PDB file of C-alpha atoms and ligand atoms in Angstrom:
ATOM      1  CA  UNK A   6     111.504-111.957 140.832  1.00 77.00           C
ATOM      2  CA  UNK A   7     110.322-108.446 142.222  1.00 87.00           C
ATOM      3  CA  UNK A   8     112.587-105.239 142.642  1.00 90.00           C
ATOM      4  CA  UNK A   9     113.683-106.245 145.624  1.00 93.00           C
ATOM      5  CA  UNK A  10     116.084-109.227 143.859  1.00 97.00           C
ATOM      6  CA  UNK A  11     117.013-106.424 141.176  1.00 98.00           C
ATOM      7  CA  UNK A  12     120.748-106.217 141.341  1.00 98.00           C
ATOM      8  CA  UNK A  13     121.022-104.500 137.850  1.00 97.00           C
ATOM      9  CA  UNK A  14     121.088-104.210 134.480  1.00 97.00           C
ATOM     10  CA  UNK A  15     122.550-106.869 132.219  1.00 96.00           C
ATOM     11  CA  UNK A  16     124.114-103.415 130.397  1.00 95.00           C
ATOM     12  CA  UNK A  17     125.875-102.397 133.703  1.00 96.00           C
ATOM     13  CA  UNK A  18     127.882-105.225 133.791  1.00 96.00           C
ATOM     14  CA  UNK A  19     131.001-105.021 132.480  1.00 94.00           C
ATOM     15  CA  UNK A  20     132.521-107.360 129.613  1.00 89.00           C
ATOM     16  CA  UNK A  21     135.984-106.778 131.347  1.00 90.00           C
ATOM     17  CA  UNK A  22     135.663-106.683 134.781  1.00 94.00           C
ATOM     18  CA  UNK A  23     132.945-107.409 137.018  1.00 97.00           C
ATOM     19  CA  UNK A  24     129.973-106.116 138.838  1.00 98.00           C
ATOM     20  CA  UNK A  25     129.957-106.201 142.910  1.00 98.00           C
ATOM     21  CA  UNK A  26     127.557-106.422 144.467  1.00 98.00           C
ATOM     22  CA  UNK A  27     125.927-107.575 148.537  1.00 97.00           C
ATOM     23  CA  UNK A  28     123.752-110.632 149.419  1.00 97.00           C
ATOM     24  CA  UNK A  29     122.398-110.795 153.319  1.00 96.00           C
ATOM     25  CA  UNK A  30     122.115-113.986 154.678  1.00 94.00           C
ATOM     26  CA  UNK A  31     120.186-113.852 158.127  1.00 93.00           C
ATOM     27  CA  UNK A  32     122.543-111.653 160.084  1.00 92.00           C
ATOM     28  CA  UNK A  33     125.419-112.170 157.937  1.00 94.00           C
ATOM     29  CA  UNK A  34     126.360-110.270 154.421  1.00 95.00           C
ATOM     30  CA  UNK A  35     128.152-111.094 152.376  1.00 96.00           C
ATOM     31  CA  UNK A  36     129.649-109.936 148.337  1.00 97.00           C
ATOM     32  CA  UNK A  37     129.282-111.500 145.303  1.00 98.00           C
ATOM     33  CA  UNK A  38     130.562-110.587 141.678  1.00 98.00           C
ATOM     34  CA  UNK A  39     128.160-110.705 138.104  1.00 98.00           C
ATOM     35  CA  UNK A  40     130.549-111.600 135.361  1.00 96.00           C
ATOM     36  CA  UNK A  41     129.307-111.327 131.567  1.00 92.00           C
ATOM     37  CA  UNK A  42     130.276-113.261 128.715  1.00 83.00           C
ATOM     38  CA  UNK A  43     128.664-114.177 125.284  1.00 80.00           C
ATOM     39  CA  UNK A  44     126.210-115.979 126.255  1.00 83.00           C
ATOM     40  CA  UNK A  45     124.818-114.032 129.496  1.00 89.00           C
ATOM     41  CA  UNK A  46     125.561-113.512 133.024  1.00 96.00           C
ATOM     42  CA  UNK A  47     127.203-115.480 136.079  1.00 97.00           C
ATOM     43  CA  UNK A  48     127.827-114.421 139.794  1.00 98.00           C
ATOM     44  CA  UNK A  49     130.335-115.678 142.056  1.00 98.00           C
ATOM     45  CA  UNK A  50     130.719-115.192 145.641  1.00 98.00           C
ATOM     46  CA  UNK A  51     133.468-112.603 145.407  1.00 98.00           C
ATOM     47  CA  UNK A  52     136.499-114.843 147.277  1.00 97.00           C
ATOM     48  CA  UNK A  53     140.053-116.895 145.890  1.00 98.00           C
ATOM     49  CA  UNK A  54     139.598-120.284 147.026  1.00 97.00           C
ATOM     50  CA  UNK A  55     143.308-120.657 147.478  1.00 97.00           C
ATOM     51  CA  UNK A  56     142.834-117.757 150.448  1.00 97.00           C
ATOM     52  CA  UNK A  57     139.172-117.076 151.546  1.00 94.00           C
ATOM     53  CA  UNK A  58     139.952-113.476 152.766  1.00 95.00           C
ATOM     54  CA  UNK A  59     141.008-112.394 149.727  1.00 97.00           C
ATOM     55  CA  UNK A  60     138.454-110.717 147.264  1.00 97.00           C
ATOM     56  CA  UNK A  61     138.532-111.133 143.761  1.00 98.00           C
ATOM     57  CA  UNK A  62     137.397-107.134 143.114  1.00 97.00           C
ATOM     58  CA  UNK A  63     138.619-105.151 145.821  1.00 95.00           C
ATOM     59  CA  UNK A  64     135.508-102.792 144.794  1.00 94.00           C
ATOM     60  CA  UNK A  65     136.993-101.613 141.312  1.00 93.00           C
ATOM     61  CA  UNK A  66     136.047-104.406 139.266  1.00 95.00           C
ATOM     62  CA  UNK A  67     137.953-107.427 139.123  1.00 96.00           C
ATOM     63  CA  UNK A  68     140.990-108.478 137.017  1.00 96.00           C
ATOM     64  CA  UNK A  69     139.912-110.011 133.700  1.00 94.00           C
ATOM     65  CA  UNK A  70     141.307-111.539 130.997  1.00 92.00           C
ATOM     66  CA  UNK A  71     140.541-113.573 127.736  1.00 90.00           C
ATOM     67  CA  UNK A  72     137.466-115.195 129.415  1.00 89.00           C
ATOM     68  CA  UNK A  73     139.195-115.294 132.693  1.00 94.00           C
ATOM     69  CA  UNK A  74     138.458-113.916 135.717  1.00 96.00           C
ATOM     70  CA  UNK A  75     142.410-113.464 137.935  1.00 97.00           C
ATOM     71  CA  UNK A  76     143.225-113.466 141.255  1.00 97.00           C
ATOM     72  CA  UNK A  77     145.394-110.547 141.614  1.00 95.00           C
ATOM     73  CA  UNK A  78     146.985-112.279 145.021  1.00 97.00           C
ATOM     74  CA  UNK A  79     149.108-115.026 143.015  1.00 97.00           C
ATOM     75  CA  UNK A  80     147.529-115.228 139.643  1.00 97.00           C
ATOM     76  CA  UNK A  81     145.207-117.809 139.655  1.00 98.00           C
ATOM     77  CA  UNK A  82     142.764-117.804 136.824  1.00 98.00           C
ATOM     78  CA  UNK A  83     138.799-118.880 136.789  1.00 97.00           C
ATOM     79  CA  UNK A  84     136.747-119.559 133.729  1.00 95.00           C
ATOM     80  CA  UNK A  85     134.545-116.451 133.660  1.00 93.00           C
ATOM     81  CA  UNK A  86     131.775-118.578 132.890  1.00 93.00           C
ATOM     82  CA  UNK A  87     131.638-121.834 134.729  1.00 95.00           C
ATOM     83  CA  UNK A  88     134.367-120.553 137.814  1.00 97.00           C
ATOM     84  CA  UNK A  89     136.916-123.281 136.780  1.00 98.00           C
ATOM     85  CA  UNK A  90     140.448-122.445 138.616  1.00 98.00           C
ATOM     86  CA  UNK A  91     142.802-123.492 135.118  1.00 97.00           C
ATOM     87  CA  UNK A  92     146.052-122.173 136.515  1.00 97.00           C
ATOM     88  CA  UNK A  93     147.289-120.901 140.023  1.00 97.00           C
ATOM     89  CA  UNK A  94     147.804-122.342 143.698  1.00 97.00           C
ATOM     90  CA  UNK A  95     143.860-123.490 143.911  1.00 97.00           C
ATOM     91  CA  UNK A  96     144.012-125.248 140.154  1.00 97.00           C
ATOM     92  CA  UNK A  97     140.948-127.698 139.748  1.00 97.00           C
ATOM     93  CA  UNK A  98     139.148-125.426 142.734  1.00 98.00           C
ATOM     94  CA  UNK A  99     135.685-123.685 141.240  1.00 98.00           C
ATOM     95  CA  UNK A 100     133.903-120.515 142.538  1.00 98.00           C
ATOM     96  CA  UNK A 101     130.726-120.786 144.511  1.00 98.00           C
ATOM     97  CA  UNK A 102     128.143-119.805 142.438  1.00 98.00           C
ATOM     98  CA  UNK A 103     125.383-117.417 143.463  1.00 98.00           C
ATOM     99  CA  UNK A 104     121.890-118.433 141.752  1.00 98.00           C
ATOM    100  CA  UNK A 105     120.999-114.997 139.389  1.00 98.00           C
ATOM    101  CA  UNK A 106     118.891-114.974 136.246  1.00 97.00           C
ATOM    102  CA  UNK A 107     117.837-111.961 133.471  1.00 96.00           C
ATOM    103  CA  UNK A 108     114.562-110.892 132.741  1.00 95.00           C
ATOM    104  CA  UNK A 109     114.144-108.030 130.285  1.00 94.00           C
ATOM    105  CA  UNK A 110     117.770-106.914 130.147  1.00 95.00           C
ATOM    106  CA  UNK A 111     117.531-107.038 134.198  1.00 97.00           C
ATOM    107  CA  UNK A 112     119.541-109.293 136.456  1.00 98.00           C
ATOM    108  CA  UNK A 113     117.808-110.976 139.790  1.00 98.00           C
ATOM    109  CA  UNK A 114     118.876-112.934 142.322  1.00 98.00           C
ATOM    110  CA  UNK A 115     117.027-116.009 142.644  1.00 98.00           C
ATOM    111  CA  UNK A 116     119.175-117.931 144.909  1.00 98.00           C
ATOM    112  CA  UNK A 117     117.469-119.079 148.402  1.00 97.00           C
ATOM    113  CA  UNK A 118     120.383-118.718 150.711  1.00 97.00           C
ATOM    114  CA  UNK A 119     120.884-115.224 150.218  1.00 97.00           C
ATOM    115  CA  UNK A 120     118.596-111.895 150.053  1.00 97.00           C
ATOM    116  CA  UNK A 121     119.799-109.073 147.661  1.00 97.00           C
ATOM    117  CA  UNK A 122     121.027-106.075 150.149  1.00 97.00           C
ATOM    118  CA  UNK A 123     123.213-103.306 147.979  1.00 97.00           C
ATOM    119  CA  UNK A 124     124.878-102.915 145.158  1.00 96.00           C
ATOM    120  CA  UNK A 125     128.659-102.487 145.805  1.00 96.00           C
ATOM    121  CA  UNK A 126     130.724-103.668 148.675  1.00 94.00           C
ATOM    122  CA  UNK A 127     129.655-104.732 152.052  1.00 91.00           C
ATOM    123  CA  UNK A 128     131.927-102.536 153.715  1.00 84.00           C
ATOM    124  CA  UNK A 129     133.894-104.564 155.741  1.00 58.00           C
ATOM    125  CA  UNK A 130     137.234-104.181 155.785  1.00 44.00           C
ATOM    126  CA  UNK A 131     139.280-105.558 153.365  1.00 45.00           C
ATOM    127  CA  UNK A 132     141.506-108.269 154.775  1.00 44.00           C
ATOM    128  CA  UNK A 133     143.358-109.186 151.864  1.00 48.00           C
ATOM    129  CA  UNK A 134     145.117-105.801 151.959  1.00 46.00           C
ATOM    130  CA  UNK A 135     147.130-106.692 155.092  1.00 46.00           C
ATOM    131  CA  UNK A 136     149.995-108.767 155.696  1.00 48.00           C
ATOM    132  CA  UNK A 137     150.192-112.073 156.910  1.00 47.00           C
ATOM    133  CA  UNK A 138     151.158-112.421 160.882  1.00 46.00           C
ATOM    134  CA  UNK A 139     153.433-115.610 160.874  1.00 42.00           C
ATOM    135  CA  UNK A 140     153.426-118.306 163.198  1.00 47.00           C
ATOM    136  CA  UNK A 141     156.091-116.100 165.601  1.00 45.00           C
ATOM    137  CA  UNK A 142     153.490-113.363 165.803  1.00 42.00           C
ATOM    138  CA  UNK A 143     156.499-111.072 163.241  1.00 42.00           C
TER     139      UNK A 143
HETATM  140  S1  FES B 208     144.715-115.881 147.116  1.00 52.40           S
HETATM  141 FE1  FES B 208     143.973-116.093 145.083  1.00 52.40          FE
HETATM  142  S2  FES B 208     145.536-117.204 144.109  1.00 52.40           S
HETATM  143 FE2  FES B 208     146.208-117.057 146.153  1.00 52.40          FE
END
């Protein structure tokens, strides 16, 4: 762990919505989301399973709820702290976890496939905000 993992402090992430933040992975970035409950801190890589364009925080925080983290697309709901889908289109589906641990109150990210690059969003455009073109191109 060095400063350059630093993603922030356990403190800065919220207990009712989440913290977003971007990994780089070669070329590629990517977002991911730290989530706290009780007993520490998780990250996710900030997408529904049931629709991979769609982010779970839109760059506001995420939807949560009694220990669940919702998709605000059709409602499915994640265990905050293990991912879980419990209810929705993608039930049984789980959240790809990004690797992070604390140290001192600090979060890192420790997991090999991705570099830390920013805190906040990656500043692509957000697809999930658009309708869907249907098969007759309406
Ligand atoms: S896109 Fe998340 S529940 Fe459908």
């Amino acid at each position: 762990m060095d400063e350059d993992s630093r993603i922030a402090a356990v403190d800065e992430v919220p207990e009712d919505g989440s913290f977003l933040f971007t990994v780089r992975d070669g070329f590629d970035t990517g977002e991911a989301i730290l989530l706290r409950f009780d007993d520490g801190v998780v990250a996710f890589e900030n997408y529904c399973p049931h629709w991979r364009d769609v982010r779970l925080d839109k760059g506001s925080g995420a939807t949560c709820r009694d220990g669940e983290l919702v998709c605000e697309k059709h409602g499915a709901t994640f265990e905050s702290d293990t991912g879980h889908c419990t209810y929705g289109p993608c039930e049984g589906a789980v959240l790809e976890e990004v690797d992070v641990t604390t140290a001192d109150g600090t979060v890192y990210l420790t997991d090999d496939r991705y570099e830390f690059e920013n805190r906040g969003s990656s500043g692509d455009r957000d697809l999930s905000s658009r309708g869907r073109i249907g098969f007759s191109g309406q």
